[in-house]
Tab-separated table of C-alpha atoms in Angstrom:
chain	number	residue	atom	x	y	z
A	183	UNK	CA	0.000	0.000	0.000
A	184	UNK	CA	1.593	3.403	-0.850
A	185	UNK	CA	1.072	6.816	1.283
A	186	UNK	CA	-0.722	9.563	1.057
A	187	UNK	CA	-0.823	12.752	2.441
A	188	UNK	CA	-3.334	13.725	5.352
A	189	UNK	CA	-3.341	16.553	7.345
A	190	UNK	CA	0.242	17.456	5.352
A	191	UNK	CA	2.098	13.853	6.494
A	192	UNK	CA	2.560	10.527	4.664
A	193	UNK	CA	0.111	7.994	5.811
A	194	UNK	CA	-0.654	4.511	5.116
A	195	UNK	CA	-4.121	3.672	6.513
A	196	UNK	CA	-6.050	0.014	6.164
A	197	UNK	CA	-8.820	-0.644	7.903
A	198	UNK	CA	-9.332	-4.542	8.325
A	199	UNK	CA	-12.443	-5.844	6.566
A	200	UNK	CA	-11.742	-3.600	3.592
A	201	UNK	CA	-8.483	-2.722	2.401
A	202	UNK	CA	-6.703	-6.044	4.716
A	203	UNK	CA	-8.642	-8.883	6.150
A	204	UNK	CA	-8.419	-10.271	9.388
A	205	UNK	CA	-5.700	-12.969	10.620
A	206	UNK	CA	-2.071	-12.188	11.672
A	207	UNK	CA	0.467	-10.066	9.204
A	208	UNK	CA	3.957	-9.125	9.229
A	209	UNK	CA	4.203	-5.306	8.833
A	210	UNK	CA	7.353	-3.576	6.406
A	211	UNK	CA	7.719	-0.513	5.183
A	212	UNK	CA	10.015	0.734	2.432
A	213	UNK	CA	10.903	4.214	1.292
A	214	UNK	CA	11.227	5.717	4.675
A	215	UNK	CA	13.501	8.575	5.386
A	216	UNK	CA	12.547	9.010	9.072
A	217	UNK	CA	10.605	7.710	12.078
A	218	UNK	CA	7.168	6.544	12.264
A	219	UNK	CA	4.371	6.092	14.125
A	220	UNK	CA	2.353	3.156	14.358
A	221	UNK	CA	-1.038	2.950	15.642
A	222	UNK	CA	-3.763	0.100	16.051
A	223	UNK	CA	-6.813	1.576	17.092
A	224	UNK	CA	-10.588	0.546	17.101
A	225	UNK	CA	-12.757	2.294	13.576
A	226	UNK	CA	-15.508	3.188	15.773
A	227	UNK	CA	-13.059	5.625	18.346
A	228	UNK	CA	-13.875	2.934	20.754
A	229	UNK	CA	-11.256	3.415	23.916
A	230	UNK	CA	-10.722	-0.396	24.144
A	231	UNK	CA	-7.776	-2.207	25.800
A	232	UNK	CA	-5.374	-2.811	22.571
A	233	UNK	CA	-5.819	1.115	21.991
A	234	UNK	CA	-2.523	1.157	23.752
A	235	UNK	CA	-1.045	-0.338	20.554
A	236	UNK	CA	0.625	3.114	20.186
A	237	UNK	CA	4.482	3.327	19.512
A	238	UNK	CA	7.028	5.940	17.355
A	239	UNK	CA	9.909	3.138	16.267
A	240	UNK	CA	13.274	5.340	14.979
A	241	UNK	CA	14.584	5.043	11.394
A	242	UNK	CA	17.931	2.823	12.270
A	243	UNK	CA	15.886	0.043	14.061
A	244	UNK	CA	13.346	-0.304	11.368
A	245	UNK	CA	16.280	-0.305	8.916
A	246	UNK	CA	18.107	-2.857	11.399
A	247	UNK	CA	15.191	-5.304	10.536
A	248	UNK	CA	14.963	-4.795	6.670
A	249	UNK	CA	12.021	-2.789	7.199
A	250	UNK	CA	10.094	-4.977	9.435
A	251	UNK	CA	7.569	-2.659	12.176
A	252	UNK	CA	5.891	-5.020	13.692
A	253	UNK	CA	4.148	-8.470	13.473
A	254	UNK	CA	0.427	-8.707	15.068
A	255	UNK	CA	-3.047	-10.012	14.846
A	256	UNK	CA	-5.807	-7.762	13.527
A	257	UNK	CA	-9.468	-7.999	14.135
A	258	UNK	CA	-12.532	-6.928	12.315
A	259	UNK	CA	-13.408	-3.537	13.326
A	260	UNK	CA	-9.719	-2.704	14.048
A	261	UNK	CA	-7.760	-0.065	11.690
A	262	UNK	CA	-4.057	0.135	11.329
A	263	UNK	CA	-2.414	3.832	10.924
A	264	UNK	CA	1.220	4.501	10.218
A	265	UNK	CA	2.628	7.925	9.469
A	266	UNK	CA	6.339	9.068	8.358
A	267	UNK	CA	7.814	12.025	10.220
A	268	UNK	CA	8.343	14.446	7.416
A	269	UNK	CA	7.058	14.617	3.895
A	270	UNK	CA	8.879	11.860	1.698
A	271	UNK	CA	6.066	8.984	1.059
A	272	UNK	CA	6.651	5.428	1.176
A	273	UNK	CA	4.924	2.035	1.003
A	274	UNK	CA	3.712	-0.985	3.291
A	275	UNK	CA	3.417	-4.188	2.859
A	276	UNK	CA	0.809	-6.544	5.034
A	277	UNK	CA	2.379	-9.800	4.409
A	278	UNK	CA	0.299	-12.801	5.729
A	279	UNK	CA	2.225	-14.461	9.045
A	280	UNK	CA	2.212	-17.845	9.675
A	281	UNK	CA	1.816	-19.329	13.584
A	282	UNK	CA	5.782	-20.447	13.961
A	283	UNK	CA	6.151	-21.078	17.857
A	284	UNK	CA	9.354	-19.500	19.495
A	285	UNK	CA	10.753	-19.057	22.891
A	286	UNK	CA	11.087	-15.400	22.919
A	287	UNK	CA	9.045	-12.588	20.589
A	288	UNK	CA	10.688	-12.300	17.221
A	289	UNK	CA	10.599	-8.319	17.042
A	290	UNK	CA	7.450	-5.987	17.819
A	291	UNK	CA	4.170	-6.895	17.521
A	292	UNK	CA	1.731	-9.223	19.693
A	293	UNK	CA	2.374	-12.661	20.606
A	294	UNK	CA	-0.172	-15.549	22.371
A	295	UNK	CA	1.364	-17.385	24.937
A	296	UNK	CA	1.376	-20.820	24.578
A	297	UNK	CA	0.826	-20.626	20.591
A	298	UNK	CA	3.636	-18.339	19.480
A	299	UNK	CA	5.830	-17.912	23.167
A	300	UNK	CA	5.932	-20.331	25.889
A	301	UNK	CA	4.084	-19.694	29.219
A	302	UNK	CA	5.161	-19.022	32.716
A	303	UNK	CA	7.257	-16.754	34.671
A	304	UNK	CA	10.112	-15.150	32.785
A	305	UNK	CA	12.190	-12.257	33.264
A	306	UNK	CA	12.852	-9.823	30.238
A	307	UNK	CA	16.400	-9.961	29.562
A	308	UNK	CA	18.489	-8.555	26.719
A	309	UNK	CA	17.195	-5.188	26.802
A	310	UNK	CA	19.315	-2.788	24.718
A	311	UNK	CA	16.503	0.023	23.612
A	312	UNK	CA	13.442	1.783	25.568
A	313	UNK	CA	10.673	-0.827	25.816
A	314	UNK	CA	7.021	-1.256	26.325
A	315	UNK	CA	5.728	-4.957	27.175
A	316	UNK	CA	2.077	-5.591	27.699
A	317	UNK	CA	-0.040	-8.173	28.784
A	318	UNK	CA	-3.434	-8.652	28.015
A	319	UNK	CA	-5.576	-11.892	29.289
A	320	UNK	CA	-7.582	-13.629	26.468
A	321	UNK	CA	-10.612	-11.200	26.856
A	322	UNK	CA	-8.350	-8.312	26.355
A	323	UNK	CA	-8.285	-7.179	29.951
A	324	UNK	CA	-4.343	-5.676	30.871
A	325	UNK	CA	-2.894	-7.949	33.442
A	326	UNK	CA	0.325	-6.233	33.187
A	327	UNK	CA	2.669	-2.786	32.190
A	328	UNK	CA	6.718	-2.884	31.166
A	329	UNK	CA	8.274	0.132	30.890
A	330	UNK	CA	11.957	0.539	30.732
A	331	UNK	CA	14.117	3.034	29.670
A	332	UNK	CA	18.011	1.539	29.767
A	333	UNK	CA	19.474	4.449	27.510
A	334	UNK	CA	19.088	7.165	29.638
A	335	UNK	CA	21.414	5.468	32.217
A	336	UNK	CA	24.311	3.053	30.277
A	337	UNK	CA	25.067	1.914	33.814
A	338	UNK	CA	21.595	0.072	33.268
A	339	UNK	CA	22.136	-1.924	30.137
A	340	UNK	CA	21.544	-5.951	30.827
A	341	UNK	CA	20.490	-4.856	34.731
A	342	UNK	CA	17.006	-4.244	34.515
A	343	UNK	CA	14.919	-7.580	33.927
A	344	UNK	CA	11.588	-6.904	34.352
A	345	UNK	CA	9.528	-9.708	35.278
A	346	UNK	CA	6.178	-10.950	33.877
A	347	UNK	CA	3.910	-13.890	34.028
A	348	UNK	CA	2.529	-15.608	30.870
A	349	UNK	CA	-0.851	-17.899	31.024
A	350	UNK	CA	-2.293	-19.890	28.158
A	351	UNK	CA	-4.217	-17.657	25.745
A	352	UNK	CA	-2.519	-14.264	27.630
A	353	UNK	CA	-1.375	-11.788	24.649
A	354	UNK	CA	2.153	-10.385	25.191
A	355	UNK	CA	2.492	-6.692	23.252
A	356	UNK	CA	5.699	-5.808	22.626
A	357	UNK	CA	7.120	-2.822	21.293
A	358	UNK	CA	10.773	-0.725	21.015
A	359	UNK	CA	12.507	2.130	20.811
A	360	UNK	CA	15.967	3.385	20.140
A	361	UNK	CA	16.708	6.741	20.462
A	362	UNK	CA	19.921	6.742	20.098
A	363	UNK	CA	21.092	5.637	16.464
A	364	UNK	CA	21.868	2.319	15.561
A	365	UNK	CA	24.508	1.433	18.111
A	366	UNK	CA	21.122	0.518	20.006
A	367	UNK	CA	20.187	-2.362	18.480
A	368	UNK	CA	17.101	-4.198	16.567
A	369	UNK	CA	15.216	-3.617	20.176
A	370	UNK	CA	15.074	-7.322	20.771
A	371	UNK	CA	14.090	-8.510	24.179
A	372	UNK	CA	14.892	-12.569	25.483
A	373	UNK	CA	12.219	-14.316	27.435
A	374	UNK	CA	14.649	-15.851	30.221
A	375	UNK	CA	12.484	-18.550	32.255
A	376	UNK	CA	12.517	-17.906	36.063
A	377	UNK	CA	10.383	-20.362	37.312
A	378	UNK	CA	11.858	-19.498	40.868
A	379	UNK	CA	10.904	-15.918	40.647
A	380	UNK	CA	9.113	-14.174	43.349
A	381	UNK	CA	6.652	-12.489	42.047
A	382	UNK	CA	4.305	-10.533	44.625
A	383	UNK	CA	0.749	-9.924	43.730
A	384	UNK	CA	0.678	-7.635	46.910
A	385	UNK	CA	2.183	-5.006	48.342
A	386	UNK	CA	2.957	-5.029	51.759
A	387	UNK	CA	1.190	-2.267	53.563
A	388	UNK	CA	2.929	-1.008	56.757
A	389	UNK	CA	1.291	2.322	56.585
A	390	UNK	CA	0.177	2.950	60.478
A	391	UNK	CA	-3.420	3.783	61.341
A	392	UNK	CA	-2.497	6.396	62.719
A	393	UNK	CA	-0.725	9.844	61.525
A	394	UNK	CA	2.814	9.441	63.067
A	395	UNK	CA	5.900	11.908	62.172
A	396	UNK	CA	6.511	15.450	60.745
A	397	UNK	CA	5.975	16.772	57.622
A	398	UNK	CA	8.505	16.239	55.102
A	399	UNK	CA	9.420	18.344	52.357
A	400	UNK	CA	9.316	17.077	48.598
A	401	UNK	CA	10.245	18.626	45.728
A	402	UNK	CA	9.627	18.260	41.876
A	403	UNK	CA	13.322	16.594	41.168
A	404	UNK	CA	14.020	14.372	37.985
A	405	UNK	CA	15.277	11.834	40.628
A	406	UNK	CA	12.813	9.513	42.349
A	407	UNK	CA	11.599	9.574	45.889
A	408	UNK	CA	12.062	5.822	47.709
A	409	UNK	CA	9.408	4.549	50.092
A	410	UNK	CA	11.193	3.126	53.386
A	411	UNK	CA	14.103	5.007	53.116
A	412	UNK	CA	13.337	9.134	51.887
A	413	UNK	CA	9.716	9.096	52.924
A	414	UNK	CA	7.853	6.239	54.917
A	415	UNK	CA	5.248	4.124	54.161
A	416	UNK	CA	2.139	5.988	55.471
A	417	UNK	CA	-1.179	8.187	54.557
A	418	UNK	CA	-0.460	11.951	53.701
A	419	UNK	CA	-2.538	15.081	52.590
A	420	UNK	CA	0.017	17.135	50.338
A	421	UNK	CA	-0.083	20.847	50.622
A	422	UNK	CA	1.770	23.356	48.160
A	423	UNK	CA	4.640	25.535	49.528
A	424	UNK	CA	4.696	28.021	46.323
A	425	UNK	CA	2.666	30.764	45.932
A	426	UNK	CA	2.179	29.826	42.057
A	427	UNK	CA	-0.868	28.945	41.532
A	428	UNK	CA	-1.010	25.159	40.145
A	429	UNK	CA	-3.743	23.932	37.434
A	430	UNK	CA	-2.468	19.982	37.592
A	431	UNK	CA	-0.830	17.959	40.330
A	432	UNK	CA	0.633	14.391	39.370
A	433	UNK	CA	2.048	11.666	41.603
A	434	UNK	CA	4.368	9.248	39.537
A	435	UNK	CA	4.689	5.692	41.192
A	436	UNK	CA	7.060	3.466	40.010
A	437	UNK	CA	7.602	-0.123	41.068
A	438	UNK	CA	11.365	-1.547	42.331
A	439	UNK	CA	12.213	-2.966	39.262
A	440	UNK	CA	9.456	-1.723	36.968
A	441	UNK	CA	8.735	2.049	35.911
A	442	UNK	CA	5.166	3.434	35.126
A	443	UNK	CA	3.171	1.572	37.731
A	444	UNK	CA	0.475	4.383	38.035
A	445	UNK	CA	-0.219	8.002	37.821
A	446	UNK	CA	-2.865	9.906	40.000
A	447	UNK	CA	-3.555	13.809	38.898
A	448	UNK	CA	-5.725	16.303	40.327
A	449	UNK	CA	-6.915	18.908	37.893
A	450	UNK	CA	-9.151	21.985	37.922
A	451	UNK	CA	-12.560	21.989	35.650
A	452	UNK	CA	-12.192	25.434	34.781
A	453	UNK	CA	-8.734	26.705	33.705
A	454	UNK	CA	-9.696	30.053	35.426
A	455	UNK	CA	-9.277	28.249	38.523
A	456	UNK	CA	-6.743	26.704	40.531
A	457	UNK	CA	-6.146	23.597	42.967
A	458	UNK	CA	-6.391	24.322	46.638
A	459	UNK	CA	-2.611	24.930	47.948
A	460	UNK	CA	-3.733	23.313	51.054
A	461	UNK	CA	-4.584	19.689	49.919
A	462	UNK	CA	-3.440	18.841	46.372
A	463	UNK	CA	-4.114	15.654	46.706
A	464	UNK	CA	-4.446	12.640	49.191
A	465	UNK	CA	-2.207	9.812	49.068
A	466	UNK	CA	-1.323	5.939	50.387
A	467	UNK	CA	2.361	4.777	49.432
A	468	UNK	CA	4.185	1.534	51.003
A	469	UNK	CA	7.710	0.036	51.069
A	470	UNK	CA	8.592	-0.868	47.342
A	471	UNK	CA	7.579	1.999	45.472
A	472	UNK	CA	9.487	5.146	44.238
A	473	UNK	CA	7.657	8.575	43.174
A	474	UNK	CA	8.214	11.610	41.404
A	475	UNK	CA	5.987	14.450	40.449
A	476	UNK	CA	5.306	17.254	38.169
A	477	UNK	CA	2.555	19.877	38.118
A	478	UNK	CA	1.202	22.608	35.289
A	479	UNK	CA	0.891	26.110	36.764
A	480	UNK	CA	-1.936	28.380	35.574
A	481	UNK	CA	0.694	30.045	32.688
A	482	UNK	CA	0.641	26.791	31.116
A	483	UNK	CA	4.209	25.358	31.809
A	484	UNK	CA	4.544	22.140	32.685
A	485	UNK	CA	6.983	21.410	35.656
A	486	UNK	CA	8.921	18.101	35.723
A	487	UNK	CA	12.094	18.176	37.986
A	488	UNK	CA	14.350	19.123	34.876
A	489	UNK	CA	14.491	22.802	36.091
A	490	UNK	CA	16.554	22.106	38.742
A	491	UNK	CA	17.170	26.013	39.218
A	492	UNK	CA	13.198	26.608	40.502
A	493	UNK	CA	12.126	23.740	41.666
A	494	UNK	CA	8.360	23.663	42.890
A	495	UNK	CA	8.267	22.420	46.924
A	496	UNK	CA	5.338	20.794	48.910
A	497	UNK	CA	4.518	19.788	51.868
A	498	UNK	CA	3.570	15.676	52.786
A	499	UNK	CA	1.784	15.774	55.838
A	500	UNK	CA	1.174	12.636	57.663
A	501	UNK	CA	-2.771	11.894	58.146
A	502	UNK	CA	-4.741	8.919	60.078
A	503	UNK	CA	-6.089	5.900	58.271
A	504	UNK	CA	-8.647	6.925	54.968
A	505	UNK	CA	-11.633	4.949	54.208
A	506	UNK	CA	-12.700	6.178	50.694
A	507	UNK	CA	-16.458	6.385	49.525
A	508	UNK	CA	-16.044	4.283	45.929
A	509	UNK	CA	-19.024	5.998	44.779
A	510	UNK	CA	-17.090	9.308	44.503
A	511	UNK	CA	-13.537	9.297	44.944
A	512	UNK	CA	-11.116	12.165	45.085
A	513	UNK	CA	-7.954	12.167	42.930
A	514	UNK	CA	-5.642	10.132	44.857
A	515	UNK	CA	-3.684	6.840	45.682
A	516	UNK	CA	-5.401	4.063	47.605
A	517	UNK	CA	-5.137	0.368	48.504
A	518	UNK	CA	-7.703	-1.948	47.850
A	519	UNK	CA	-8.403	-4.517	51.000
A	520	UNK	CA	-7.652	-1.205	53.399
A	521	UNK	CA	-8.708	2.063	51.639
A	522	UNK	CA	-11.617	0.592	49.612
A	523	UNK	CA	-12.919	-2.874	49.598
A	524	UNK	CA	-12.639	-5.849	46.933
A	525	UNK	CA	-14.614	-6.695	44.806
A	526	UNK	CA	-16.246	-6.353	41.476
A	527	UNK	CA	-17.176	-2.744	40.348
A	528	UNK	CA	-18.589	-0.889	37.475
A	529	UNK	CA	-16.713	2.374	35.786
A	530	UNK	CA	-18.104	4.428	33.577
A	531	UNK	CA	-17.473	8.013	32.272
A	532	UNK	CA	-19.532	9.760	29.694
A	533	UNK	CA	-20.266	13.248	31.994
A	534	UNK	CA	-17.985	16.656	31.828
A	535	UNK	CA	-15.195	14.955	33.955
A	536	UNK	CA	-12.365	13.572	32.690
A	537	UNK	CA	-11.728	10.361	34.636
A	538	UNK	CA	-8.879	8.115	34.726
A	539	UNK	CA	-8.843	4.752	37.010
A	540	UNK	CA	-5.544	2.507	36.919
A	541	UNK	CA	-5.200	-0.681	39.154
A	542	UNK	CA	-1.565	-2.172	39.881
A	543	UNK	CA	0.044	-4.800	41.358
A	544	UNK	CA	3.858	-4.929	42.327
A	545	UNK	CA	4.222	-7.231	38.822
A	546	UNK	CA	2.665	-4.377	36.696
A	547	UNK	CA	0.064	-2.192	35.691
A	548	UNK	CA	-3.019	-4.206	36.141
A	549	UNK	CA	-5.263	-2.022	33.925
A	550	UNK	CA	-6.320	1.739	32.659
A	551	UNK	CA	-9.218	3.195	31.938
A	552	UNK	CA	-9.837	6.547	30.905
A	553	UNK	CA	-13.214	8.243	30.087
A	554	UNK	CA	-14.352	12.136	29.877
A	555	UNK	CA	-17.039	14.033	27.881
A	556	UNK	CA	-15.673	13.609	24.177
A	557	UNK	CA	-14.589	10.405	24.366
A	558	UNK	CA	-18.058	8.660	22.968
A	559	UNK	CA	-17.184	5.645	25.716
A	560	UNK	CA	-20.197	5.762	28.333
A	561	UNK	CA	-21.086	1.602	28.387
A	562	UNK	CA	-19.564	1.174	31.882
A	563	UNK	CA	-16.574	-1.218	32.254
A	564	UNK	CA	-16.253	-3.969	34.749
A	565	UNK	CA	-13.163	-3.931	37.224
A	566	UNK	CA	-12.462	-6.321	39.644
A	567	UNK	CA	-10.451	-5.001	42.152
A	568	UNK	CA	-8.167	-7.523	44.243
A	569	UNK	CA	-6.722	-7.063	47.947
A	570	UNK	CA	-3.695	-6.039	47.970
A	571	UNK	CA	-3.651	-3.820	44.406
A	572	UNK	CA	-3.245	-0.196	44.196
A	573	UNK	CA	-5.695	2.241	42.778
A	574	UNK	CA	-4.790	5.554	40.679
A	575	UNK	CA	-7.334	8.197	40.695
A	576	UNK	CA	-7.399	11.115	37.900
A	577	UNK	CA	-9.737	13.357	37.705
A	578	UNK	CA	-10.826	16.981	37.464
A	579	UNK	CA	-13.552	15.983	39.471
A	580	UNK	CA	-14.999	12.729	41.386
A	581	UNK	CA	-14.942	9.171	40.198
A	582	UNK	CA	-17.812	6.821	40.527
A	583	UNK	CA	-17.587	2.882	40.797
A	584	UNK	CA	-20.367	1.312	41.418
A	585	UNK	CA	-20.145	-2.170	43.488
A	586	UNK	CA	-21.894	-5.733	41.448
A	587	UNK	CA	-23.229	-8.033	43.638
């Protein structure tokens, strides 16, 4: 299939059922000059689970493997868009990809355990490029989040080993990224089976009951905060120190081994207004996780820690013990079993609020859903929330789950 321009960039668009039917492919392009994007997303603007399928691979590690993007399985109702950074067009090829069974992925793309990868515990090993691994359960529900990011730290390179856990029928999603020429390599990863593994489905909550401590001081830094040793494990409201006034608030979590766990972001409705100085946000972290965060004042400009000449300071105030109402929760960060109970609960968005619910184990990111008034997805969505998981509340407002049964 051969580009064409839209909205001024080269893009090859196929929507399966028309110009591709369903089954698996293996995805080349030819003629490129630059990066692209690739992008599997649902015709209808449906937010489903495999909308995640969103990745920018570099020029030298498409050109490392002859062209090759990625290999995956598409569905009816499921389109395909990849665009070329700058104007040159090119051409792609949807090659039909026969089931060959192999004991790690062989390059981008989706892969069934148990039909094309093995199952079990494995860690990820091999890592030479910035990756994103996902794991989806057979109904398309994320069981699990990779991020890693080795090539902004060369110390890193073959240390981090991420691990996951593979059932029959569960859909590993891999994809890479170089940035960095093509000294980084083809962005292969090696499924290394560690059958001895611990992997904890739990965190392990020593958070008192009650508020113990003074307030501690945290700043936005590029560096992360450590539970257990900068900050303990515990409740805290989180007050601003600055007089700026602050339109977003976000809480980073990472994991020990494993980066993007979670994000939870208080915002204001109105850009007119601003978030009260006095409780940004309330939050529940225990031993094993690291944090950063980053704000957006009311000028617009986005904070991160990079700015290390003004850095933004606030205030983490220990508080007793939170039981949270489910039916309309704050932004925040809260622990099933403790905070809010288990069980199975319906989410749904569809009103003026943009709402943003992620659940996550110590393995990974156990799933995201995000809803707000344009985004046409209103059927509510059932989560089952497990003791011992973390919950990530965004919102410019309140979120609503609704407990089944």
């Amino acid at each position: 299939m051969q580009s064409s321009l839209r909205n001024g960039k080269p893009v090859v668009r196929a929507e399966v059922g028309k110009q591709i039917q369903p089954g698996r492919y293996e995805i080349r392009a030819y003629g490129l000059t630059g990066d692209v994007d690739c992008v599997i997303r649902q015709v209808s603007g449906k937010v489903t689970a495999r909308s995640v399928l969103h990745q920018t691979i570099d020029l030298p590690q498409i050109q490392a493997l002859q062209g090759h993007l990625f290999t995956a399985d598409l569905a009816s109702g499921e389109m395909v868009d990849i665009s070329a950074f700058g104007k040159s067009g090119f051409s792609v090829s949807f090659t039909p990809a026969a089931t060959k069974f192999a004991y790690s992925p062989r390059g981008a793309g989706t892969w069934v355990a148990g039909l094309d990868i093995p199952t079990g515990k494995f860690r990820l090993t091999g890592i030479r490029n910035s990756i994103r691994v996902w794991v989806f359960d057979a109904d398309g529900r994320m069981k699990s989040c990779q991020y890693t990011d080795p090539l902004f730290d060369k110390e890193a390179l073959g240390k981090i080993t991420p691990l996951i856990r593979l059932n029959k029928g569960d859909v590993l999603v891999y994809f890479a990224s170089s940035f960095s020429g093509s000294a980084a390599g083809d962005g292969s990863i090696i499924l290394q089976s560690s059958v001895d593994a611990q992997m904890e489905r739990e965190w392990k909550d020593t958070a008192p009951d009650k508020a113990i401590g003074q307030p501690i001081t945290i700043e936005t830094r590029a560096k992360n905060y450590v539970v257990g040793k900068d900050i303990p494990a515990g409740y805290y409201r989180i007050e601003s120190v600055t007089n700026e006034p602050i339109i977003e608030f976000n809480v980073h979590v990472n994991g020990k081994d494993i980066d993007g766990l979670g994000v939870a972001s208080s915002a204001v409705l109105q850009k007119t207004n601003e978030l009260d100085k006095m409780n940004m946000m309330t939050i529940h972290v225990v031993e094993g996780q690291k944090f950063h965060i980053s704000l957006k004042g009311k000028d617009g400009k986005r904070h991160n820690g990079i700015d290390l000449m003004s850095p933004f300071r606030f205030r983490f105030i220990p508080i007793d013990k939170i039981n949270v109402n489910a039916k309309a929760m704050p932004p925040g960060i809260y622990a099933v079993g403790r905070d809010i109970p288990p069980g199975v609960y319906e989410y749904a968005g569809g009103d003026k609020h943009l709402k943003i619910l992620e659940v996550a184990s110590p393995e990974g990111q156990y799933i995201s859903y995000s809803s707000g008034l344009r985004s046409k997805e209103t059927k509510p969505h059932r989560v089952t929330l497990s003791k011992g998981q973390m919950v990530f509340i965004s919102s410019d407002g309140l979120v609503n789950l609704r407990k089944k049964g």
